[in-house]
GROMACS .gro file of N, CA and C in nm:
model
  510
    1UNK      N    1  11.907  10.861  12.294
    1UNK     CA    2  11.788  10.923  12.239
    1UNK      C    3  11.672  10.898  12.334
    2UNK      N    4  11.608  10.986  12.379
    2UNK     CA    5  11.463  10.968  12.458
    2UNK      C    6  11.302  10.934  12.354
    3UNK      N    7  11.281  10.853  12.400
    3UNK     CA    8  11.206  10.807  12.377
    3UNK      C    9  11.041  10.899  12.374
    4UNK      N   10  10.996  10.863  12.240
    4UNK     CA   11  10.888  11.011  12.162
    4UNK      C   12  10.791  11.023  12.292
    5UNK      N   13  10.750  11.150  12.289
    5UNK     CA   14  10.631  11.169  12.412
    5UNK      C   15  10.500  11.132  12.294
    6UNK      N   16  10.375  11.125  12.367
    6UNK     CA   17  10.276  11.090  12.303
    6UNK      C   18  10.226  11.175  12.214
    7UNK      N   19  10.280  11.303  12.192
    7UNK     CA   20  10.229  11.414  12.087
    7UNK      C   21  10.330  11.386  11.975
    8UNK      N   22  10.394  11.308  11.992
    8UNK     CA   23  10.455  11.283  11.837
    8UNK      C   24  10.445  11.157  11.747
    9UNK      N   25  10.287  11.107  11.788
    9UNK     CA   26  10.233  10.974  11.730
    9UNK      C   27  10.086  10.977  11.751
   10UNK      N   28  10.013  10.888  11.706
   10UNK     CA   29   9.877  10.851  11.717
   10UNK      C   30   9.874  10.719  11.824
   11UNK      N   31   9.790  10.784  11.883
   11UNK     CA   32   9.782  10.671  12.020
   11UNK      C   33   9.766  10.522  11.975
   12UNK      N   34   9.716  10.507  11.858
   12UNK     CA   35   9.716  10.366  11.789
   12UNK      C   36   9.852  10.274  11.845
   13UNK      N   37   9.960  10.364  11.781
   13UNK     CA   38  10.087  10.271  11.812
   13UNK      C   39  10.129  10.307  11.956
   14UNK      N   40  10.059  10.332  12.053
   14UNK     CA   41  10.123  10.331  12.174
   14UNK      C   42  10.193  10.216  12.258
   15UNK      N   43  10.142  10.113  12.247
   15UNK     CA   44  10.178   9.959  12.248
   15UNK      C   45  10.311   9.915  12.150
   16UNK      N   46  10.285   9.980  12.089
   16UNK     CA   47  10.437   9.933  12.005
   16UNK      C   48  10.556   9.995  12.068
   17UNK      N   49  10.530  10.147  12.099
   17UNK     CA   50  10.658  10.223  12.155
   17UNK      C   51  10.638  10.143  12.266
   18UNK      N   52  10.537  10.111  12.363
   18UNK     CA   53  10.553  10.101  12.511
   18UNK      C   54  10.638   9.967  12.557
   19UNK      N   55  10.631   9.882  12.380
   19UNK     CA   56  10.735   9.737  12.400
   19UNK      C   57  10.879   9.761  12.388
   20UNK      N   58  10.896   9.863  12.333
   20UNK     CA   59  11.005   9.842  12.327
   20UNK      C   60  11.142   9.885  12.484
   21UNK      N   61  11.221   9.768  12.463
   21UNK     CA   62  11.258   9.805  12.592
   21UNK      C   63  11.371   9.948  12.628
   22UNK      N   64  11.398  10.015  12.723
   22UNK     CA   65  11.511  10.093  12.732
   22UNK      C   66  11.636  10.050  12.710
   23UNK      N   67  11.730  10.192  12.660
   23UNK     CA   68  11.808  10.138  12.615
   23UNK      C   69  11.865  10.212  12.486
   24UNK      N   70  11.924  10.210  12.416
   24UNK     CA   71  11.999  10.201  12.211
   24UNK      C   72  11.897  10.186  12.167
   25UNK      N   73  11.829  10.240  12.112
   25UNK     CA   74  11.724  10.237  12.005
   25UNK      C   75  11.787  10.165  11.877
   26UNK      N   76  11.880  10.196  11.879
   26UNK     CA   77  11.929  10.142  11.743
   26UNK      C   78  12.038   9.973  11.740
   27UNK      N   79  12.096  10.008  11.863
   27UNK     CA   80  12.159   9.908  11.920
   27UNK      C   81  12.032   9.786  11.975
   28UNK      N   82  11.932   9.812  11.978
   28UNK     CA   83  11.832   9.718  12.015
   28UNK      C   84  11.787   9.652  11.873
   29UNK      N   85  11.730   9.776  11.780
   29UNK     CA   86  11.727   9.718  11.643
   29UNK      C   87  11.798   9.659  11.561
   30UNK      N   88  11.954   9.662  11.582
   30UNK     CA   89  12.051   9.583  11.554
   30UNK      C   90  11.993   9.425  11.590
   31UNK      N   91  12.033   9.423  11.739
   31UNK     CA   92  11.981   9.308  11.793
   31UNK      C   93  11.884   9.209  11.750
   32UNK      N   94  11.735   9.322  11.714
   32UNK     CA   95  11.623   9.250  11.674
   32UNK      C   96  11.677   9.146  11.538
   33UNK      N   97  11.725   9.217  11.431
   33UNK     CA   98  11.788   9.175  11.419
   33UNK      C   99  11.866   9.014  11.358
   34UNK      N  100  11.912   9.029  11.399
   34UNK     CA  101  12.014   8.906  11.454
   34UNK      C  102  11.939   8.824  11.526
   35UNK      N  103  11.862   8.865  11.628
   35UNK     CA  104  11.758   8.769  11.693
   35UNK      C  105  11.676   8.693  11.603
   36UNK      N  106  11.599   8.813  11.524
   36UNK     CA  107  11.487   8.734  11.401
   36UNK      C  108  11.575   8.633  11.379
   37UNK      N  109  11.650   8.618  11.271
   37UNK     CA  110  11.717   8.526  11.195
   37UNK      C  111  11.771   8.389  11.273
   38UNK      N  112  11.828   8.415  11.415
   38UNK     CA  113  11.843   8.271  11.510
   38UNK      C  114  11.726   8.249  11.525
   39UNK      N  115  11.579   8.321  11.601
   39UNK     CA  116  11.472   8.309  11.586
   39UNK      C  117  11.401   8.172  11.482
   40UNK      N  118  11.402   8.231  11.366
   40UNK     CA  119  11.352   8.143  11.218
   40UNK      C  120  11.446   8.032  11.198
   41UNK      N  121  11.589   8.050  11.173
   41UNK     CA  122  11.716   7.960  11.158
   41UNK      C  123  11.622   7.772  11.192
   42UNK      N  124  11.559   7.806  11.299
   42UNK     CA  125  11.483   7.593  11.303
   42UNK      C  126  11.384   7.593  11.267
   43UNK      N  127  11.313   7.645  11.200
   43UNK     CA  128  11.159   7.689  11.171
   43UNK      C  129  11.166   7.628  11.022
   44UNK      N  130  11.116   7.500  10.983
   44UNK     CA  131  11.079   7.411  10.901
   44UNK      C  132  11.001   7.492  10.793
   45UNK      N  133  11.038   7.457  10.667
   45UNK     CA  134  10.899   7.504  10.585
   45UNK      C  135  10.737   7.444  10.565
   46UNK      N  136  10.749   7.369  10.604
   46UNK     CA  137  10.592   7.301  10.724
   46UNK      C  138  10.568   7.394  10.768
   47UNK      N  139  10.584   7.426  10.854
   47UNK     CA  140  10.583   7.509  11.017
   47UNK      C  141  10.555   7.656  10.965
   48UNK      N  142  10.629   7.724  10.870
   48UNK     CA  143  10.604   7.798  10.825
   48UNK      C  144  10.535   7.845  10.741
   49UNK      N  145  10.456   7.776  10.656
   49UNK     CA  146  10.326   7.752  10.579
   49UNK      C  147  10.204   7.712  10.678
   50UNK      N  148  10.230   7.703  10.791
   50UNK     CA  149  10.099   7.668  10.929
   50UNK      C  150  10.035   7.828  10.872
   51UNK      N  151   9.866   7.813  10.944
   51UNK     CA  152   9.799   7.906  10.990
   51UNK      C  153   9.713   7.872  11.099
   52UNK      N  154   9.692   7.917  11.213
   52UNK     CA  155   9.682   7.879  11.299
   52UNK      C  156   9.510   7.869  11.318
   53UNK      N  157   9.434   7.904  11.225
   53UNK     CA  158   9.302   7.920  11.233
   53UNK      C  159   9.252   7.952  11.077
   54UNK      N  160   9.152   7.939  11.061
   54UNK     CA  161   9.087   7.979  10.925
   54UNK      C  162   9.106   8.120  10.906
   55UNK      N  163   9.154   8.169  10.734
   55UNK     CA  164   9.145   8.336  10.735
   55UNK      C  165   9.259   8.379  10.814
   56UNK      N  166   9.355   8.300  10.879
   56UNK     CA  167   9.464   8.415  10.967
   56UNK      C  168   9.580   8.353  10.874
   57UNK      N  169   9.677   8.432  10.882
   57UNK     CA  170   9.811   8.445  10.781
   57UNK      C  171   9.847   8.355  10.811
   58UNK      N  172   9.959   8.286  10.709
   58UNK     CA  173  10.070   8.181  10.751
   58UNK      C  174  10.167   8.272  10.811
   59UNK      N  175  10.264   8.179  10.885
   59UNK     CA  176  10.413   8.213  10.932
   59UNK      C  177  10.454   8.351  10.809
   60UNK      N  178  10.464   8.220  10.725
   60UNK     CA  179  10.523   8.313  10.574
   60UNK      C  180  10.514   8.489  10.612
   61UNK      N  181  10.350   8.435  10.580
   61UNK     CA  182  10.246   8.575  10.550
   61UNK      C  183  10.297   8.691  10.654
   62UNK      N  184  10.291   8.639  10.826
   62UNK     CA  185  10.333   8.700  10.943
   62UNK      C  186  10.429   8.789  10.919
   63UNK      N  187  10.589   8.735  10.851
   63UNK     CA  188  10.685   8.743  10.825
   63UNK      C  189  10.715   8.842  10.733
   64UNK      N  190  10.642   8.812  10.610
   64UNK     CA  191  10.653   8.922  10.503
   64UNK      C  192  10.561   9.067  10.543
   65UNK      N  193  10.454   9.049  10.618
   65UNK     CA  194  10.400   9.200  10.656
   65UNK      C  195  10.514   9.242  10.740
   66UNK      N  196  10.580   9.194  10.853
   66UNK     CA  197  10.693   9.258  10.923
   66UNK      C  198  10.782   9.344  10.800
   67UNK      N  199  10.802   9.247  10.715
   67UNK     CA  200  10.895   9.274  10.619
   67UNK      C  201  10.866   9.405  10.508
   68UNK      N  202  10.692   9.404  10.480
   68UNK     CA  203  10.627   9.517  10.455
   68UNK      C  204  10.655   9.700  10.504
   69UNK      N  205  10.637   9.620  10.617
   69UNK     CA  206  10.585   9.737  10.687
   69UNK      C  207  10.759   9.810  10.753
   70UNK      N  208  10.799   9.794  10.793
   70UNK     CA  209  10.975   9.840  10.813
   70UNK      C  210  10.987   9.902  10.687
   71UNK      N  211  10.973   9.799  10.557
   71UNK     CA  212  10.997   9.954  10.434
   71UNK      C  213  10.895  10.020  10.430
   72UNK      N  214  10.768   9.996  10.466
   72UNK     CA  215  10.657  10.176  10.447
   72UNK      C  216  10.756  10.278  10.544
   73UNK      N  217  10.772  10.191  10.692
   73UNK     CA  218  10.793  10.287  10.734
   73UNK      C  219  10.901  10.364  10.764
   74UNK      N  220  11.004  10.274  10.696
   74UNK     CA  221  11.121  10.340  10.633
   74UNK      C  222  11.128  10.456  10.595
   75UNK      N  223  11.028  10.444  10.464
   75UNK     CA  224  10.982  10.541  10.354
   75UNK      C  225  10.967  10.623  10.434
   76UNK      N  226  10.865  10.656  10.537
   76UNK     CA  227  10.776  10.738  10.640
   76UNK      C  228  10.901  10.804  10.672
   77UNK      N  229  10.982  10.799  10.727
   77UNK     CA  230  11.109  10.812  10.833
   77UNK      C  231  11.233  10.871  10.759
   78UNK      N  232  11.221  10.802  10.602
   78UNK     CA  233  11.327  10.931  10.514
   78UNK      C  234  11.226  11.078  10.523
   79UNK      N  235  11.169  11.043  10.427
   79UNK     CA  236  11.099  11.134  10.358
   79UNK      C  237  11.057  11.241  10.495
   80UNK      N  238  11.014  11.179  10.577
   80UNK     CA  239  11.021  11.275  10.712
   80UNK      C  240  11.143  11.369  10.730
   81UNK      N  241  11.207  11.292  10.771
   81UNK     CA  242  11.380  11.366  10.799
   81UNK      C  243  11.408  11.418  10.668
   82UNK      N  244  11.378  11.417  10.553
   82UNK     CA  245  11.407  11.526  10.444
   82UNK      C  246  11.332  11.662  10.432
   83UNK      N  247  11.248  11.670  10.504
   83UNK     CA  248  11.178  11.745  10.507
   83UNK      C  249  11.062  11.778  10.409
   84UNK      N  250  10.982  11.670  10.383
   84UNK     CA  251  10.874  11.644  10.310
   84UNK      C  252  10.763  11.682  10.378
   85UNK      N  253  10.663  11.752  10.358
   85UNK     CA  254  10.553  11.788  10.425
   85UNK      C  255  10.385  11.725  10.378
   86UNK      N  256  10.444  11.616  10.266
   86UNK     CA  257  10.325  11.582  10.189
   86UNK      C  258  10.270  11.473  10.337
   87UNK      N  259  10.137  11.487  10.276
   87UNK     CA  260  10.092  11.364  10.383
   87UNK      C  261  10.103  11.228  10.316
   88UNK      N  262  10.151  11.122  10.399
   88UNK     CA  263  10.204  10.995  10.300
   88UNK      C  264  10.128  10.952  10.307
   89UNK      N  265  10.055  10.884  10.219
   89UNK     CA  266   9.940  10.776  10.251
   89UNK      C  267   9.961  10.645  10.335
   90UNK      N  268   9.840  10.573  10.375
   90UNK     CA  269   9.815  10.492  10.437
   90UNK      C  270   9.843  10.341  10.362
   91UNK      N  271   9.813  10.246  10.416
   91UNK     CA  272   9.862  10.112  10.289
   91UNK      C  273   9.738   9.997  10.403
   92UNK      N  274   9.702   9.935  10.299
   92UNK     CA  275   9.608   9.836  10.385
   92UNK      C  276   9.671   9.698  10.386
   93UNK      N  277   9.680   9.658  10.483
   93UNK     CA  278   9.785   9.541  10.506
   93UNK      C  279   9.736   9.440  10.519
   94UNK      N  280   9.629   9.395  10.455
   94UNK     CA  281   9.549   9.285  10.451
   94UNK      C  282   9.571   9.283  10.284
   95UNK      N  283   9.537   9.376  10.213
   95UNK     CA  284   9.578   9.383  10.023
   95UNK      C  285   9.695   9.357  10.021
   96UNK      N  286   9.817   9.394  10.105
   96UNK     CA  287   9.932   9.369  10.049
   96UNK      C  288  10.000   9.222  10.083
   97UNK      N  289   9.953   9.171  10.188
   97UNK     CA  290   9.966   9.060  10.215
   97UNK      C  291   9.924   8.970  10.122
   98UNK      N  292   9.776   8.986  10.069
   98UNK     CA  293   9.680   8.917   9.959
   98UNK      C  294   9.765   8.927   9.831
   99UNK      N  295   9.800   8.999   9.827
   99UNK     CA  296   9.864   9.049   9.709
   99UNK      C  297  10.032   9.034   9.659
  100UNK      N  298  10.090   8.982   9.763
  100UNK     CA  299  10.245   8.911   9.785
  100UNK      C  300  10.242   8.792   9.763
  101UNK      N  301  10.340   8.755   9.724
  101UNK     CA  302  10.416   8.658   9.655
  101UNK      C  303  10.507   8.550   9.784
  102UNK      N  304  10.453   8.566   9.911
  102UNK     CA  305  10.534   8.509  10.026
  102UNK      C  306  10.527   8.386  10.023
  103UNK      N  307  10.416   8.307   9.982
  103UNK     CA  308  10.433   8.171   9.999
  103UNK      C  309  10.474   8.110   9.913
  104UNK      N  310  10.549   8.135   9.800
  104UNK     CA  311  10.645   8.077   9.680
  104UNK      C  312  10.758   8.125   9.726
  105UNK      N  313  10.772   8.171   9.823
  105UNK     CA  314  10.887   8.243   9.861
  105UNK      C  315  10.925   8.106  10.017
  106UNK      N  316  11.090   8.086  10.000
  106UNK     CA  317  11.097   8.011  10.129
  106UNK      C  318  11.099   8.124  10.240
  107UNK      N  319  11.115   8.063  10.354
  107UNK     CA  320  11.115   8.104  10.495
  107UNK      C  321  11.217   8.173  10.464
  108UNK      N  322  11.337   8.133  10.441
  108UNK     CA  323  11.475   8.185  10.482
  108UNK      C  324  11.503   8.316  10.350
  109UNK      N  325  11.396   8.323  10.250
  109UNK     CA  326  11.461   8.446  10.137
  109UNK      C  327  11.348   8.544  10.207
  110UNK      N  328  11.254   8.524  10.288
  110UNK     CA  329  11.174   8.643  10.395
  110UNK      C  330  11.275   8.663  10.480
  111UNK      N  331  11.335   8.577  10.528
  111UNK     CA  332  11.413   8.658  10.652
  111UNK      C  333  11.535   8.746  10.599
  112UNK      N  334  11.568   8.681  10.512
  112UNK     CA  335  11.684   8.769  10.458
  112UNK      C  336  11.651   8.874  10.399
  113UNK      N  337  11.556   8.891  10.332
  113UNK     CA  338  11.481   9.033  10.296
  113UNK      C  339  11.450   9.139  10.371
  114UNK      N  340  11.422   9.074  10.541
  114UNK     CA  341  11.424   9.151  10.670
  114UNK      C  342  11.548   9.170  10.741
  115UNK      N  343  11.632   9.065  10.750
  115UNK     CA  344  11.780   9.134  10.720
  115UNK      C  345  11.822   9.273  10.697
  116UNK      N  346  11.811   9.232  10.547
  116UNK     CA  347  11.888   9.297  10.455
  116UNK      C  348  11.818   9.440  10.462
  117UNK      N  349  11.666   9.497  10.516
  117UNK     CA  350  11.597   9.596  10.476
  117UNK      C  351  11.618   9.648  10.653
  118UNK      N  352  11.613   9.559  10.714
  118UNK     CA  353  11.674   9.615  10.914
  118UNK      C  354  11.806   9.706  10.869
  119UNK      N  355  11.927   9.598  10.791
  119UNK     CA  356  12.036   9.684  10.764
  119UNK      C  357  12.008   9.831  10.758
  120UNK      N  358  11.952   9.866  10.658
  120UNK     CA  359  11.977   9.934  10.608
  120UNK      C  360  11.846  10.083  10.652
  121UNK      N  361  11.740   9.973  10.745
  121UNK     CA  362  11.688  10.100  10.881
  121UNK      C  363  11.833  10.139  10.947
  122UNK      N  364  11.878  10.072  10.953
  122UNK     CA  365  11.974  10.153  11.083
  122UNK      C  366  12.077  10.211  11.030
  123UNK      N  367  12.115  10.188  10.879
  123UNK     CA  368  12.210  10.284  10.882
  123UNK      C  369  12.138  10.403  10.808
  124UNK      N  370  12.018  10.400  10.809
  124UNK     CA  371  11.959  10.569  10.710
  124UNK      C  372  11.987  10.589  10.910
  125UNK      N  373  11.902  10.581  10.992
  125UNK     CA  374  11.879  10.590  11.124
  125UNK      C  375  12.029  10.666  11.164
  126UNK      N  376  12.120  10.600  11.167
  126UNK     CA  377  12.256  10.626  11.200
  126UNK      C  378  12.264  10.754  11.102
  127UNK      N  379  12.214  10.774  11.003
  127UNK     CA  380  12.329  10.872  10.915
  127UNK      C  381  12.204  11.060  10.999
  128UNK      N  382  12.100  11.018  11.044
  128UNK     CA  383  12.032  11.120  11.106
  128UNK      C  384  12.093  11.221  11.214
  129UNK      N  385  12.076  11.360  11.176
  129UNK     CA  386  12.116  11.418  11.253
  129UNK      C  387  12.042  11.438  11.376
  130UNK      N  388  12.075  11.555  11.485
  130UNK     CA  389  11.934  11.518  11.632
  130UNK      C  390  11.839  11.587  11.592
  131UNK      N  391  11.869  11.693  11.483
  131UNK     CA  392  11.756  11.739  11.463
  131UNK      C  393  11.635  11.671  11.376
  132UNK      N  394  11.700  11.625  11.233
  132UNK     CA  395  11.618  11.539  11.149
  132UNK      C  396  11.476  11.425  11.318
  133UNK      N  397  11.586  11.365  11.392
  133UNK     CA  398  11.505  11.283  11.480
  133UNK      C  399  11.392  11.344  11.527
  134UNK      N  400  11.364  11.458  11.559
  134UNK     CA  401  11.218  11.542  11.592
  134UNK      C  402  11.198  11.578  11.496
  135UNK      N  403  11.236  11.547  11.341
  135UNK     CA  404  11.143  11.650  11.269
  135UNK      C  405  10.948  11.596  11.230
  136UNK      N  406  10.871  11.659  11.232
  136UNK     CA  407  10.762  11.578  11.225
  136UNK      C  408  10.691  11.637  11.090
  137UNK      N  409  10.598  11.538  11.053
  137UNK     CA  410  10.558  11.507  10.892
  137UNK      C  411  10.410  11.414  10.967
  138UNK      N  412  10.349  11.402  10.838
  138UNK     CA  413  10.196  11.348  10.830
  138UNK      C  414  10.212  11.204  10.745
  139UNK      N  415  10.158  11.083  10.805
  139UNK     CA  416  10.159  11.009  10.752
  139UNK      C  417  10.036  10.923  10.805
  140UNK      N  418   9.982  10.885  10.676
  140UNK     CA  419   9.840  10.865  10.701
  140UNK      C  420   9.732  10.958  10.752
  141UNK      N  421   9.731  11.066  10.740
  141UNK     CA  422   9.660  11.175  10.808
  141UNK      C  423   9.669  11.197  10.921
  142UNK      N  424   9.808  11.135  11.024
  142UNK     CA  425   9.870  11.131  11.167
  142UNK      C  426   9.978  11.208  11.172
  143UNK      N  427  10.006  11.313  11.263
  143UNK     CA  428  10.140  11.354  11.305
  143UNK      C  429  10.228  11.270  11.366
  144UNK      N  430  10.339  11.253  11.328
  144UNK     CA  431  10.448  11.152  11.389
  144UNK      C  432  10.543  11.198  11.337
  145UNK      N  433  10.663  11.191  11.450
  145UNK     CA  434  10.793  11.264  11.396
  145UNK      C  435  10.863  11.115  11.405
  146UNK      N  436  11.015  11.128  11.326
  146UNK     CA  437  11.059  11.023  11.264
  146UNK      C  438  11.166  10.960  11.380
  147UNK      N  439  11.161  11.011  11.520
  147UNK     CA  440  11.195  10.930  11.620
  147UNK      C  441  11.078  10.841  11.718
  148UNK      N  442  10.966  10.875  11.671
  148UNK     CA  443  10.834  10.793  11.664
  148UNK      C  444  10.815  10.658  11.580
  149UNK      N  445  10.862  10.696  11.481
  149UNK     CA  446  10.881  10.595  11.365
  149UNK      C  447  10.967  10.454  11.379
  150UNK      N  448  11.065  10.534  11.438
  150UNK     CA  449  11.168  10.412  11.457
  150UNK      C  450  11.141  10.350  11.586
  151UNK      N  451  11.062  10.375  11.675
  151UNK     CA  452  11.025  10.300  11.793
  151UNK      C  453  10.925  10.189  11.698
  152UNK      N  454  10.823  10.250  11.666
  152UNK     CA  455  10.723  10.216  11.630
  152UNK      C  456  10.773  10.089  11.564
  153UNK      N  457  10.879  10.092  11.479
  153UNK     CA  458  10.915  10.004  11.372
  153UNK      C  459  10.967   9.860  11.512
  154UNK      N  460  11.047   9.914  11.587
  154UNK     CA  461  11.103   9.836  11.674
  154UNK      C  462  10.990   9.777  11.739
  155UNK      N  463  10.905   9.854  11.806
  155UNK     CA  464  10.811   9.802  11.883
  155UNK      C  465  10.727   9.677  11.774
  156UNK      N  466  10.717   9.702  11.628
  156UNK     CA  467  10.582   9.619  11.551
  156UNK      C  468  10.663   9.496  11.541
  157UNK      N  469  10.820   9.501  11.544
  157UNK     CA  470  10.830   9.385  11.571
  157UNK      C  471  10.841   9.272  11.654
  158UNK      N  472  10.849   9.340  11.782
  158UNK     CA  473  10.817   9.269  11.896
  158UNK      C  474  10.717   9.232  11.938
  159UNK      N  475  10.618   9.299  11.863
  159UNK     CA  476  10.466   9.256  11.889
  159UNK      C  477  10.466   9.131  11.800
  160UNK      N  478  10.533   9.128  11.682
  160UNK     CA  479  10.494   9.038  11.595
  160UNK      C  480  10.546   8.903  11.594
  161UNK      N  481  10.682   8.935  11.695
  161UNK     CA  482  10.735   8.786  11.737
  161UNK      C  483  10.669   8.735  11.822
  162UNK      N  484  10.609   8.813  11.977
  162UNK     CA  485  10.523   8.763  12.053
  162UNK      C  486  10.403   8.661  11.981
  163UNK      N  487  10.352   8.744  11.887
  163UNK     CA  488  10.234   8.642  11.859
  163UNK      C  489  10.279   8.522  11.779
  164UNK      N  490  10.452   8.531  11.727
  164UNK     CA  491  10.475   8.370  11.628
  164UNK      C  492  10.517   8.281  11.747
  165UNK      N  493  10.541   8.374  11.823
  165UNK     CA  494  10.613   8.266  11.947
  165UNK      C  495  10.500   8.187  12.028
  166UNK      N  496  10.364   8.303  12.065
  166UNK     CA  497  10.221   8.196  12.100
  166UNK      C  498  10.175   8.152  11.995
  167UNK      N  499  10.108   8.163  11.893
  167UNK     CA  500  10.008   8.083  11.797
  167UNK      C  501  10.030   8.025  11.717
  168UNK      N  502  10.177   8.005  11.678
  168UNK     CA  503  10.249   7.966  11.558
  168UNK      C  504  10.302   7.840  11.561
  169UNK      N  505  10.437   7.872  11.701
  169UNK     CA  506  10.531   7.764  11.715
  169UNK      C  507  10.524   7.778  11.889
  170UNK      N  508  10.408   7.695  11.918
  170UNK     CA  509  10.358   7.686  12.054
  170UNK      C  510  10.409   7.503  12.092
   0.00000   0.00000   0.00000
């Protein structure tokens, strides 16, 4: 699969597609993955209740927006490839964070929730035909087609390990 040109996203997430490396798009997201989970696997529940500054998320918190945001944009990425034309709304990810239940939650039932919700990106992903992959839809008042989406998804999480890997567990 080639990787979305810039007319099939909002330059916002350009950094997200631009992390992700060449290669299986999906075979990489596999990976991610499996990585997360060895990733977290030594990561103390101490460590994971850290925030590294006043007002910035715990580990937890970090963890469960990853975990957030893969199902919005899940959602984004069916409903795209079904051929939905509604514009999806936007979600503010500071309320939903505020508003989650992550830190009664251990480390290891977040990761498995990202697991279990990666699974099952890749096999809606897998069950896509080539066409569904360009089809494009409005989400958030942005054009993005749903092979945009799945970078995007790949890329937010590589952004998001980068920053647990500096500010977190330095």
């Amino acid at each position: 699969m080639q990787r979305p040109a810039k007319k099939e996203y909002a330059a916002y997430y350009q950094g997200y597609i631009d992390a992700v490396p060449n290669g299986d798009l999906l075979v990489i997201m596999e990976k991610q993955n499996t990585q997360l989970c060895e990733f977290f696997a030594h990561v103390n529940e101490e460590k994971a209740n850290y925030r590294y500054a006043e007002g910035k998320w715990t580990l937890k918190e970090v963890l469960g927006h990853v975990v957030d945001v893969e199902l919005i944009f899940l959602n984004r990425a069916l409903r795209i490839s079904r051929g939905d034309k509604q514009n999806i709304p936007g979600f503010e990810q500071e309320d939903y964070v505020a508003n989650s239940n992550f830190s009664n939650l251990t480390l290891d039932e977040i990761v498995e929730q990202f697991y279990l919700i990666r699974k099952s990106s890749v096999a809606i992903f897998k069950s896509l035909s080539e066409k569904m992959w360009g089809l494009s839809g409005v989400a958030n008042n942005q054009k993005v087609t749903v092979r945009a989406i799945a970078y995007i998804m790949a890329g937010h999480v590589i952004h998001h390990m980068k920053i647990i890997a500096g500010k977190y567990l330095k």
